[in-house]
Coordinates of C-alpha atoms and ligand atoms in Angstrom, one line a residue:
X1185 CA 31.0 17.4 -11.1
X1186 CA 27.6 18.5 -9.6
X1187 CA 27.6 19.2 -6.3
X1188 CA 23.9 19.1 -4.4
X1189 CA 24.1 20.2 -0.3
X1190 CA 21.2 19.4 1.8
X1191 CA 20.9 19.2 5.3
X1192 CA 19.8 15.9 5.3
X1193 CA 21.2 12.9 2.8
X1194 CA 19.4 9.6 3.1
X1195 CA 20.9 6.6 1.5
X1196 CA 19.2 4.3 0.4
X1197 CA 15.2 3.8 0.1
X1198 CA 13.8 0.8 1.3
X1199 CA 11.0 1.3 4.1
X1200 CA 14.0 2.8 6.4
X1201 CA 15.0 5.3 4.4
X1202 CA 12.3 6.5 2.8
X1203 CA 9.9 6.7 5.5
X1204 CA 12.7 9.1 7.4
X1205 CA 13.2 11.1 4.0
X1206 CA 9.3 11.8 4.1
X1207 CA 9.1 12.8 8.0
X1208 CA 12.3 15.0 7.5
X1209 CA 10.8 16.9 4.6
X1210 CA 7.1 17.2 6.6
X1211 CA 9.5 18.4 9.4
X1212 CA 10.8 21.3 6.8
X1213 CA 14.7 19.5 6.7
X1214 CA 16.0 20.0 3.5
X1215 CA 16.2 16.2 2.4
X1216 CA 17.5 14.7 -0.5
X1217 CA 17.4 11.0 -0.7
X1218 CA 19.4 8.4 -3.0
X1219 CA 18.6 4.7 -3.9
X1220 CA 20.0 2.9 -6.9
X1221 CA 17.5 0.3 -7.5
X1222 CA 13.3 1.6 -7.4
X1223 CA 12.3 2.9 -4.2
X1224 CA 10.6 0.7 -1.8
X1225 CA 13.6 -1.4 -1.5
X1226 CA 14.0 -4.9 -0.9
X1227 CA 10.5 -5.1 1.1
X1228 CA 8.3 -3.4 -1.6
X1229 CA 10.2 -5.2 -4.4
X1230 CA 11.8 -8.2 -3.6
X1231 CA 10.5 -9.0 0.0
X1232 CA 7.4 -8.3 2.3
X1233 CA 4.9 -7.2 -0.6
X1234 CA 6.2 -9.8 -3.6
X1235 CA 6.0 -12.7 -1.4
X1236 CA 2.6 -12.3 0.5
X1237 CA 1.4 -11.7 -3.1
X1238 CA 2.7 -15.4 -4.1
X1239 CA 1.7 -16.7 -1.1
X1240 CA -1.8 -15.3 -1.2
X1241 CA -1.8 -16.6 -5.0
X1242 CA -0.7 -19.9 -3.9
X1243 CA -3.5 -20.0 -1.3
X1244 CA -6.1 -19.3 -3.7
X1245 CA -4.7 -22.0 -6.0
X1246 CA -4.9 -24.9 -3.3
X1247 CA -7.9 -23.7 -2.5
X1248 CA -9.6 -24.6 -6.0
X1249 CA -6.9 -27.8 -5.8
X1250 CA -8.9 -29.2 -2.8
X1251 CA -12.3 -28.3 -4.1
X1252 CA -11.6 -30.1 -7.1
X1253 CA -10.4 -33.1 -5.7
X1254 CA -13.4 -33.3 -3.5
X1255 CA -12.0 -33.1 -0.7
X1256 CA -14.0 -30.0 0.5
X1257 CA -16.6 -30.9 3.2
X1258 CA -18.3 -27.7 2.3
X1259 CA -19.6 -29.3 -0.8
X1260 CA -18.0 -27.2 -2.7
X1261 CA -16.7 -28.9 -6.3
X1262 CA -14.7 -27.3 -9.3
X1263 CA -12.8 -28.2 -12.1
X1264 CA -8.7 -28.8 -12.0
X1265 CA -7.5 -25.5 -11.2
X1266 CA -4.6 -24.3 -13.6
X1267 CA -1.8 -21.2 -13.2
X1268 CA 0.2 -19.8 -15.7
X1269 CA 3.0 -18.3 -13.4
X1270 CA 4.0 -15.7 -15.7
X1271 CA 0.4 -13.6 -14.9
X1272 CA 0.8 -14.3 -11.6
X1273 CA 3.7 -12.5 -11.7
X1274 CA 3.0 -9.7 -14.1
X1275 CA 0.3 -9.7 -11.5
X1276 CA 2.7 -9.3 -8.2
X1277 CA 4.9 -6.9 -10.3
X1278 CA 1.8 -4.1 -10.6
X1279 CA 1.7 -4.0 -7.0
X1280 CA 4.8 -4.0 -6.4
X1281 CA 4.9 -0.7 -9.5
X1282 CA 2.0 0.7 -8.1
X1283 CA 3.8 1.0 -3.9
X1284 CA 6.9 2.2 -6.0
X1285 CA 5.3 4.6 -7.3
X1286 CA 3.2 5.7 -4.4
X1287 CA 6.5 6.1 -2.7
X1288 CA 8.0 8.5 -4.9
X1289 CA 4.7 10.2 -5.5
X1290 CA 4.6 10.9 -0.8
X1291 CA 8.7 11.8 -1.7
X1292 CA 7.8 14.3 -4.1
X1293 CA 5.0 15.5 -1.6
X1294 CA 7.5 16.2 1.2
X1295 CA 9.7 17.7 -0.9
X1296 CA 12.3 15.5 -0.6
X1297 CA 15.1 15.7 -3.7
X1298 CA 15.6 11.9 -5.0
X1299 CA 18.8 11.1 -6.5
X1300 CA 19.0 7.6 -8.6
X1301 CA 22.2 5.8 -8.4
X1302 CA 24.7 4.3 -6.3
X1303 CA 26.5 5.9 -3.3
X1304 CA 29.7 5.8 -2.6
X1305 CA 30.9 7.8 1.3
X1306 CA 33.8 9.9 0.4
X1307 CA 33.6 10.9 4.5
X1308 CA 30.9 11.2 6.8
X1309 CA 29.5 14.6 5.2
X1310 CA 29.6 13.4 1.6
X1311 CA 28.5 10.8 -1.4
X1312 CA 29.4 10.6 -5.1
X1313 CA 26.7 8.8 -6.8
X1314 CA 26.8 7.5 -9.9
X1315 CA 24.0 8.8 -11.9
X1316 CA 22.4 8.0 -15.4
X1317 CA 24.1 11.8 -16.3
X1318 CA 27.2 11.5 -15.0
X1319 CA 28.8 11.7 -11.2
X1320 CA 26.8 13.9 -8.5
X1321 CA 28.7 14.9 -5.0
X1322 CA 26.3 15.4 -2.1
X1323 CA 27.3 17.5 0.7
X1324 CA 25.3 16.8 3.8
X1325 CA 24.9 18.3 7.7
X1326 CA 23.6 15.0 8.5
X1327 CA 23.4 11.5 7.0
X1328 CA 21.1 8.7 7.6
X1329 CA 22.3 5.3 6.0
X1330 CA 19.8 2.8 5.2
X1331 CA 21.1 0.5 2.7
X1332 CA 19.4 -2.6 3.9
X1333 CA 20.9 -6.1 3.7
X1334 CA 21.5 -9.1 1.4
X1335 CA 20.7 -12.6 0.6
X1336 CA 23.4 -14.6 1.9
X1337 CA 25.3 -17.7 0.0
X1338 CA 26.5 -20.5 0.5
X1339 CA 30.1 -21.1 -0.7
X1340 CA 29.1 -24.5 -2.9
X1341 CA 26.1 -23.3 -3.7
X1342 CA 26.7 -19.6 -5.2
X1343 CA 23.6 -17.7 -7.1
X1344 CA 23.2 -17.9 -10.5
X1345 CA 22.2 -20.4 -12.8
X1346 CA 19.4 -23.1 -11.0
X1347 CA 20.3 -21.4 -7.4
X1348 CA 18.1 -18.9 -6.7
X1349 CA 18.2 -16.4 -3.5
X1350 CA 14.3 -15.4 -2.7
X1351 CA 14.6 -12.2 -5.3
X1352 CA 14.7 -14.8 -8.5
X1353 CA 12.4 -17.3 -6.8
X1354 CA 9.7 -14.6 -6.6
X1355 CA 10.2 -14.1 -10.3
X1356 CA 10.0 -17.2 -11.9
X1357 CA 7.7 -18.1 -14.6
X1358 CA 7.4 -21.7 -14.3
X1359 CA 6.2 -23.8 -11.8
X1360 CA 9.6 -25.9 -11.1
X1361 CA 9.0 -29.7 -11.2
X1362 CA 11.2 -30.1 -8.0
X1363 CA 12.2 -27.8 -5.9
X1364 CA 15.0 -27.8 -2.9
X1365 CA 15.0 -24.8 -0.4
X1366 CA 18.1 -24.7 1.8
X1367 CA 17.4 -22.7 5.4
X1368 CA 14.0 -23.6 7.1
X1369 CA 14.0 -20.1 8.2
X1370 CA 10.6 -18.0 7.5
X1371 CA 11.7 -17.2 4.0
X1372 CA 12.4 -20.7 2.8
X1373 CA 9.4 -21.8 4.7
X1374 CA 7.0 -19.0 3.0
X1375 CA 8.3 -19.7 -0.3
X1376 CA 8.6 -23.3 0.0
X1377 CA 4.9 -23.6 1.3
X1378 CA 3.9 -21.3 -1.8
X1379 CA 5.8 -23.4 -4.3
X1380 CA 4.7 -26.7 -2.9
X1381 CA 1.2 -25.2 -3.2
X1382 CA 1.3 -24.7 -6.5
X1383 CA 2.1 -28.1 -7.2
X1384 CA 6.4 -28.0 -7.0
X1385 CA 7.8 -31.2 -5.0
X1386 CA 9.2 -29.7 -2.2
X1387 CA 12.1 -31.0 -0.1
X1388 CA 13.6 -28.9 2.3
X1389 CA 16.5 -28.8 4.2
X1390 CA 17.7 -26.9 7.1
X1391 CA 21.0 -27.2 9.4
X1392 CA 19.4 -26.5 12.5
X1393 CA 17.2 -29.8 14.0
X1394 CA 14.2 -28.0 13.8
X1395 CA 12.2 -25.9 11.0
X1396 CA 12.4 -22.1 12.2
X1397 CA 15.5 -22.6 14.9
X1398 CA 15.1 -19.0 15.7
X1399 CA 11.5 -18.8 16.8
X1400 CA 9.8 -20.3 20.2
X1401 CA 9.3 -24.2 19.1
X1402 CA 6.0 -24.6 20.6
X1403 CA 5.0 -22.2 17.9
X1404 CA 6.4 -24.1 15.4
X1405 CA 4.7 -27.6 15.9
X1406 CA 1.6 -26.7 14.2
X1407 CA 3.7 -25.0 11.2
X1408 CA 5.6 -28.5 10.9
X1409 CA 2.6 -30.9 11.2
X1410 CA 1.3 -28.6 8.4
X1411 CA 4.6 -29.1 6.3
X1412 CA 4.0 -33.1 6.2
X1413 CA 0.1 -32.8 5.1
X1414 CA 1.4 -30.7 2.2
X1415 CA 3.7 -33.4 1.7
X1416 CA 6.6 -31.2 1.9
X1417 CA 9.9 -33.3 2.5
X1418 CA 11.8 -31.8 5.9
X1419 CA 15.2 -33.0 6.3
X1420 CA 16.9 -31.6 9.9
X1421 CA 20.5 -31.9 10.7
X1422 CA 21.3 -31.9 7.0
X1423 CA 24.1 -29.7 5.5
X1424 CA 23.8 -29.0 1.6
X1425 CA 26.9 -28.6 0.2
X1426 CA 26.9 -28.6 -3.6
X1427 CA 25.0 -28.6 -6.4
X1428 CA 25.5 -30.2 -9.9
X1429 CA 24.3 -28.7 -12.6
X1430 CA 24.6 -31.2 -15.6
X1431 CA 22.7 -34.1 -13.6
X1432 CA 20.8 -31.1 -11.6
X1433 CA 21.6 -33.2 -8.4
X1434 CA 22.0 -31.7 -4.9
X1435 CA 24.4 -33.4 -2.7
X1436 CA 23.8 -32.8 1.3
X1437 CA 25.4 -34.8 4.3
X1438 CA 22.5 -36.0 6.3
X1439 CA 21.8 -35.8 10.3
X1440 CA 23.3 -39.3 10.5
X1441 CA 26.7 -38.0 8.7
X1442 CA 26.0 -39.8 5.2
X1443 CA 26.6 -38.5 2.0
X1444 CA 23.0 -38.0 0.1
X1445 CA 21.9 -36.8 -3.2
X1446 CA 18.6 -35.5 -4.6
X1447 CA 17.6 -34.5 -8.0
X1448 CA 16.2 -31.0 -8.5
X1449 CA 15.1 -28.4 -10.9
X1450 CA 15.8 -25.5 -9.0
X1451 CA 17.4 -24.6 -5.5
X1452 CA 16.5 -21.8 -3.0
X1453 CA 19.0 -21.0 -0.7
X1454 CA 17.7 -18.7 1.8
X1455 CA 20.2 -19.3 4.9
X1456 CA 19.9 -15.8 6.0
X1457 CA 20.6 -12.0 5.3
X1458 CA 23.8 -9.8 6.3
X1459 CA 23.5 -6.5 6.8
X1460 CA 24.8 -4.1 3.7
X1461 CA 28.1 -3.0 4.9
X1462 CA 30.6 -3.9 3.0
X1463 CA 30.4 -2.3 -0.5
X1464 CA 30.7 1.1 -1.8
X1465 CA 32.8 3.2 0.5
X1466 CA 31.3 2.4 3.8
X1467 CA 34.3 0.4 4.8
X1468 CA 36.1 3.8 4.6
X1469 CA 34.0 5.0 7.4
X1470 CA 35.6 2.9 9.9
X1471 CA 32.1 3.0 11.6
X1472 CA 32.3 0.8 15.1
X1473 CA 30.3 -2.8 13.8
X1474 CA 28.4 -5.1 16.1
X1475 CA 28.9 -8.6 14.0
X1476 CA 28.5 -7.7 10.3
X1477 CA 25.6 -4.9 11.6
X1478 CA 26.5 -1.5 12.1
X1479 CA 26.5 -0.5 15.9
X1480 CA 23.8 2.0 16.8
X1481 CA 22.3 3.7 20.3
X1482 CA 19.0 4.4 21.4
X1483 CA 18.8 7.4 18.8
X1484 CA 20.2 5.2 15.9
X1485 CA 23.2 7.1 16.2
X1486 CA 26.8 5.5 14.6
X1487 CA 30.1 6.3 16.3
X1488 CA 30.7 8.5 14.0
X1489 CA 29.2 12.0 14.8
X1490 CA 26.2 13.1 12.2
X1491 CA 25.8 9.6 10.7
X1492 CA 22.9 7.5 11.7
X1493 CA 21.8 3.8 10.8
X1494 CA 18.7 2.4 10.9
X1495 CA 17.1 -0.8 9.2
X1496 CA 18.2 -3.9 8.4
X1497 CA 22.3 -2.8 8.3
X1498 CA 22.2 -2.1 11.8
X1499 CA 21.1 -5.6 12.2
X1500 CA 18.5 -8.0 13.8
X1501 CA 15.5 -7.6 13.8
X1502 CA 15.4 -7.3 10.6
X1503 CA 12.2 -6.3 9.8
X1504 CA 10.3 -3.7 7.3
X1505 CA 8.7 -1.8 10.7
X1506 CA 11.3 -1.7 12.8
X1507 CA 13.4 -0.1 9.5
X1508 CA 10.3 2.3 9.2
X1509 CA 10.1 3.2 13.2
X1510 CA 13.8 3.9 13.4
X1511 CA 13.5 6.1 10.4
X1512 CA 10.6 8.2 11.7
X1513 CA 12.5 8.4 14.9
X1514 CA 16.0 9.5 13.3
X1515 CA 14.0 12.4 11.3
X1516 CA 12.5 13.5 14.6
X1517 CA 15.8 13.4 16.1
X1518 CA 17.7 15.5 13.3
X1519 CA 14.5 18.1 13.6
X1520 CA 15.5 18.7 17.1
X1521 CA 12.5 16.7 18.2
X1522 CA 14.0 14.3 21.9
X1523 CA 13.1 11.2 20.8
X1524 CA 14.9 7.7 21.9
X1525 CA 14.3 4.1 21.1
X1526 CA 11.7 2.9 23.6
X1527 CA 10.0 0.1 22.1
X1528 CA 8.5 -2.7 24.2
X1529 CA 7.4 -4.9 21.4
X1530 CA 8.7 -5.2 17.7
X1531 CA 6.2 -7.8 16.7
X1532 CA 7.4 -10.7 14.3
X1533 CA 5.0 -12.6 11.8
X1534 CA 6.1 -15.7 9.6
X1535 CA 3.4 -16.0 7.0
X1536 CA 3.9 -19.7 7.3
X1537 CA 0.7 -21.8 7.4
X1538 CA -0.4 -21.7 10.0
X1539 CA 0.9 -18.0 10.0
X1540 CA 3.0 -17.2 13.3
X1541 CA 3.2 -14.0 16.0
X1542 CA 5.3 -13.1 18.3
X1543 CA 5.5 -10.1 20.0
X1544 CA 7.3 -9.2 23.1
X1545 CA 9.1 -11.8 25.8
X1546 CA 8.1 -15.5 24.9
X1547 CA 7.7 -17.5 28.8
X1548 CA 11.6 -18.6 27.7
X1549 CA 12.4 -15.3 27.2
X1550 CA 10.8 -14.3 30.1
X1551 CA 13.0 -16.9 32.3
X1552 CA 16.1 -16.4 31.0
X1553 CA 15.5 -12.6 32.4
X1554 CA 15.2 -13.7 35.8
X1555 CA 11.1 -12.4 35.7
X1556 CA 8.8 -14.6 37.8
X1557 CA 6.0 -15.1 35.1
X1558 CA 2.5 -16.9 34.4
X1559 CA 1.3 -17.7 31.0
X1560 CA -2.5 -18.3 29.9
X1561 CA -3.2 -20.5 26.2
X1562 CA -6.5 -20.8 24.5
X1563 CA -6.3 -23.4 21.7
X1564 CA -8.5 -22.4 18.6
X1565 CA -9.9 -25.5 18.6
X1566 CA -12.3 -24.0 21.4
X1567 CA -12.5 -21.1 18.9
X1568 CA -15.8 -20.9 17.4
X1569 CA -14.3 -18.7 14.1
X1570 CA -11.5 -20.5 13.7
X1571 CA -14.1 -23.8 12.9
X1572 CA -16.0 -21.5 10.7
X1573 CA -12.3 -20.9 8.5
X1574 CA -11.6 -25.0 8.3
X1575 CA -8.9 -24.5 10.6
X1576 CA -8.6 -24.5 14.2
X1577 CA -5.1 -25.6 14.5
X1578 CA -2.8 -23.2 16.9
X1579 CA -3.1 -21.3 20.1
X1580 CA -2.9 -17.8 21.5
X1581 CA -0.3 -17.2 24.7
X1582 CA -0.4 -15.1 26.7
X1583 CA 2.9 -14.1 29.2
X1584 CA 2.4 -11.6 32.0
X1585 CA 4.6 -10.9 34.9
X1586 CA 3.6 -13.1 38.0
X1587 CA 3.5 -10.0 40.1
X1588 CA 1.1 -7.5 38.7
X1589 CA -0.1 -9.3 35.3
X1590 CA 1.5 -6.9 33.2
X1591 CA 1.8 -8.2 29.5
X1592 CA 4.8 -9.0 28.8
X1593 CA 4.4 -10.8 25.3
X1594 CA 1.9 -12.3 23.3
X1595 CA 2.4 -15.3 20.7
X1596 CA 0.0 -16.9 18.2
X1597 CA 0.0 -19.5 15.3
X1598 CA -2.6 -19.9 13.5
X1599 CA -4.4 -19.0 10.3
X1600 CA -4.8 -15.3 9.3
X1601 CA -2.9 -14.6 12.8
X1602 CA -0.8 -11.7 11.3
X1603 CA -4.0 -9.6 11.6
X1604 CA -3.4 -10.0 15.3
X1605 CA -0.1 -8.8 15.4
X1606 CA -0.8 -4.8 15.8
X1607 CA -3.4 -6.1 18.7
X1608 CA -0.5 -7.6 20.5
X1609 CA 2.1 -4.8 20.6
X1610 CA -1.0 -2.3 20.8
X1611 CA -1.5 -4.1 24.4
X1612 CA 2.0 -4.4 25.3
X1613 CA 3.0 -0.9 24.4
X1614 CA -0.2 0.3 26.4
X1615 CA 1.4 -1.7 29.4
X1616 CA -2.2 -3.7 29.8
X1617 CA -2.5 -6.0 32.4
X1618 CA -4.5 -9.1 32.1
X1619 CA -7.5 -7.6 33.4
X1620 CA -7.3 -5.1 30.8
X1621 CA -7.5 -7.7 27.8
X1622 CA -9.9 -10.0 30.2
X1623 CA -12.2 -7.3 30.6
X1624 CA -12.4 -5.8 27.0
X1625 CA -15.7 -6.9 25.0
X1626 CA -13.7 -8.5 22.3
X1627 CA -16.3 -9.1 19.1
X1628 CA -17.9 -12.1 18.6
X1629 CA -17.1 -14.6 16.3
X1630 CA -13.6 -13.6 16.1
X1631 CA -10.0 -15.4 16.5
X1632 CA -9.4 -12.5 18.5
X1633 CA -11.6 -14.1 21.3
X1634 CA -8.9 -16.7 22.3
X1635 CA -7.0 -13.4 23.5
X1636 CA -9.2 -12.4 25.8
X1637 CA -9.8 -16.4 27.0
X1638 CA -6.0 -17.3 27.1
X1639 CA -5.7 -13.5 29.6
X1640 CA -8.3 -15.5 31.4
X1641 CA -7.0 -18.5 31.7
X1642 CA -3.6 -16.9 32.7
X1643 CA -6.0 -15.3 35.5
X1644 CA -7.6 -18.5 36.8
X1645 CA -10.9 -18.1 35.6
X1646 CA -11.2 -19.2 30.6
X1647 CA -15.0 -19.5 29.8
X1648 CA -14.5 -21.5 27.0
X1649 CA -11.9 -24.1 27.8
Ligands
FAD30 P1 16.1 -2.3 2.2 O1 14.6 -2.5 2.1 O2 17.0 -3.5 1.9 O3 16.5 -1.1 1.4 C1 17.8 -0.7 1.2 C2 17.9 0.1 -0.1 O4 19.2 0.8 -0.2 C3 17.8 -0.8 -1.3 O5 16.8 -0.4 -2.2 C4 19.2 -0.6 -2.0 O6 19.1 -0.6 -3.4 C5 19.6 0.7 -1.5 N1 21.1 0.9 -1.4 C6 22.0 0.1 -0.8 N2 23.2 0.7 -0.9 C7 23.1 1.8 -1.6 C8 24.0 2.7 -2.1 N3 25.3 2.7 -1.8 N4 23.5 3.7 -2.9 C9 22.2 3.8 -3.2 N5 21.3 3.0 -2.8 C10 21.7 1.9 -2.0 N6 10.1 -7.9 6.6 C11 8.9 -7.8 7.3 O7 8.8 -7.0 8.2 N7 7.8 -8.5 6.9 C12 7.9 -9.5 5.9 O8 6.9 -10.1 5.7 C13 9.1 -9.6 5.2 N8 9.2 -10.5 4.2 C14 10.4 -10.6 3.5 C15 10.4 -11.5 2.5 C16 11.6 -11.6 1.7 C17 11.7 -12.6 0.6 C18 12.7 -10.8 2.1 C19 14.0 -10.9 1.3 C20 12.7 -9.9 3.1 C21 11.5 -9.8 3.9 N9 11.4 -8.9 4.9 C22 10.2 -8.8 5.6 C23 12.5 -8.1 5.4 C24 12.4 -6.6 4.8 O9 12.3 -6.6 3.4 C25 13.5 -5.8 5.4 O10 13.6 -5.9 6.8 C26 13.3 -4.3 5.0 O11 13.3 -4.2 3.6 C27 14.5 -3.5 5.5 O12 14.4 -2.2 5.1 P2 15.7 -1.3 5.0 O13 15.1 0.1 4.6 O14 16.6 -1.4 6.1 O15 16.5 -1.8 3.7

């Protein structure tokens, strides 16, 4: 067997792990890095990039839809748009190649050794992986795991066959007839929108008794009113329990505790993600856990001593950023830079439509912390560039503490929102008060305008409301 030592091992290279592998090797650490799918991990090839592309492809395909049914009053007409899936996806694929490869192309750059295989932990300090040439033991000072998280299923509906988790839906080549997402979360809901776009019959059905139970449900209002124009069946309360493949029928139990059946061509089941934990020698670890996540402190440390966590398997949020800021921050700590987890604002986005925002302390959040708060919202309706994009549904808030208007969190739904996001946490990071935002020249027309007018509002004194 091979043996490799470094003074830095990174498992794992999704947005986490890689982004730490490139700071360490600009920091001069002697990195090597290993992944056994294609770098990028589940965001660049299965998650954040794949999707927005079928999303955005979707999009474009309504578009033409409503043009060519007339519907357009900006007297725009076409002929019957069609798709043939299968270049939509060879499409979303040469993205998704060309980040891959611009990841191992910055790798290379920092000089950071990449190893393809799987992992296993011997201890701490050491790895075999399982490489194309035979096993390779890794020897490390230091070792950063960042091995992500996966789809999870439900016990009578397991993946494979006509139940999909989100990695095979955002590969299909055929528009499926009827389609059945289980979990209103923001993945079913993004993919469900996308498919029902491009002409599937949607029917979704989620647990919880509301679409998106984890996010603020004023946000959510527009996103459901939006679900019924598409024509998107939404059933709440609703359990889905198995699925039968010979008569393609799924079987639920419905919010009033009957038995219900639905036929389908295909079934999504996107109920959630568990952090990556319990395969290949991390067990052995005996790391402390918080739930199924790894436990981690403000430097991303584990309780073992030289082994860090970051991203997704150290739990929620689970987001591509916050993976990418806690690796940045790990290789700064390893390089004997003092850095600590001080983040005021991770900012969320569900690229629902409308799309959603949410950064920092919604006004519940707010409240359940005991801080005395006032809250300013500018509907886009009163949003002169939100009429020029056919859509003024949604709202900026605005939550600042009552005392001395500090921002505390800003939300937002509506379309092309996610653009906003930065804006948000840029302002809550910066700890701007009200005035600040109030008092900026904010470009005109923009949907950024309803930030400055709902910090006004919050202040006593909207223009434009
Ligand atoms: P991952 O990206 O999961 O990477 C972990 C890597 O580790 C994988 O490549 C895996 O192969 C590798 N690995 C695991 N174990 C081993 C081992 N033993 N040996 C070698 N390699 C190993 N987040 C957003 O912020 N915005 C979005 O819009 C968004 N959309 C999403 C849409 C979908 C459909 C999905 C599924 C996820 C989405 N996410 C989104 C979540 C985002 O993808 C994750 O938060 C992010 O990828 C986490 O990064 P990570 O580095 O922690 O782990």
């Amino acid at each position: 067997m091979i043996d490799i030592t470094c003074q830095l091992l990174v498992i794992g290279a999704g947005p986490g792990g890689y982004v730490c592998a490139i700071r360490a090797g600009q920091l001069g650490l002697d990195t090597v890095i290993v992944e056994a799918a294609r770098p990028g991990g589940t965001c660049l090839n299965v998650g954040c990039i794949p999707s927005k592309a079928m999303i955005h492809a979707a999009d474009e395909f309504a578009r033409l839809g409503h043009f060519a049914q007339g519907a357009s009053p900006l007297g725009i007409t076409t002929a019957s748009p069609a798709i043939d899936l299968a270049r939509t996806v060879e499409w979303k694929d040469g993205i998704v190649r060309r980040l891959t490869g611009g990841v191992s192309g910055l790798l290379k750059k920092a000089g950071v050794k990449q190893v393809e295989g799987w992992a296993r932990f011997r201890d701490g300090k050491s790895v075999v992986v399982e490489t194309a040439t035979g096993p390779q033991r890794i020897l490390a000072e230091t070792v950063v795991i960042a091995t992500g998280s996966e789809a999870v299923a439900l016990p009578g509906l397991p993946f494979g066959g006509d139940i999909l988790s989100s990695t095979e839906a955002l590969s299909l080549t055929a528009v499926p007839e009827r389609l059945a997402v289980v979990g209103a979360g923001y993945i079913g809901l993004e993919l469900g929108t996308a498919f029902a776009k491009l002409g599937s019959n949607v029917t979704i059905l989620e647990a919880a008794g509301r679409i998106l139970p984890l996010w603020d449900a004023e946000l959510t209002r527009p996103v459901a009113r939006r679900l019924e124009k598409l024509g998107i069946a939404v059933h709440l309360d609703a359990k889905a329990d198995r699925y039968a493949e010979n008569t393609r029928t799924l079987s639920f139990v419905d919010a009033e505790g009957s038995d219900r059946s639905i036929a389908v061509d295909k079934v999504l089941v996107t109920v959630g993600r568990r952090p990556a934990t319990r395969a290949r020698g991390l067990e052995e670890l005996d790391l402390t856990l918080d739930g199924h996540a790894i436990a981690v402190d403000e430097h991303c440390r584990t309780s073992m001593r030289g082994v860090y966590a970051i991203g997704d398997v150290t739990g929620e949020p689970m987001l591509a950023h916050r993976a990418m800021a806690q690796g940045e921050m790990v290789a700064e700590i390893v390089a004997g830079h003092r850095r600590a987890w001080d983040k005021r604002a991770i900012p969320a986005v569900c690229f629902t439509d409308p799309e959603i925002v949410s950064a920092g302390l919604s006004p519940t959040d707010a409240q359940k912390a005991g801080i005395d708060i006032r809250t300013g919202v500018f509907p886009f309706q009163a949003n002169g560039r939100a009429m020029t994009l056919e859509r003024d549904d949604g709202f900026v808030r605005i939550v600042a503490r009552a005392g001395d208007n500090v921002i505390l969190g800003i939300q937002a739904t509506g379309v092309q929102v996610s653009e906003m996001a930065s804006y948000f946490a840029h302002a809550i990071e910066m700890g701007a008060r009200l005035e600040d935002v109030a008092a900026t020249v904010h470009a005109h027309p923009t949907q950024g305008e309803a930030v400055q007018e709902a910090a006004m509002r919050a202040l006593g004194h909207a223009l434009h409301v």
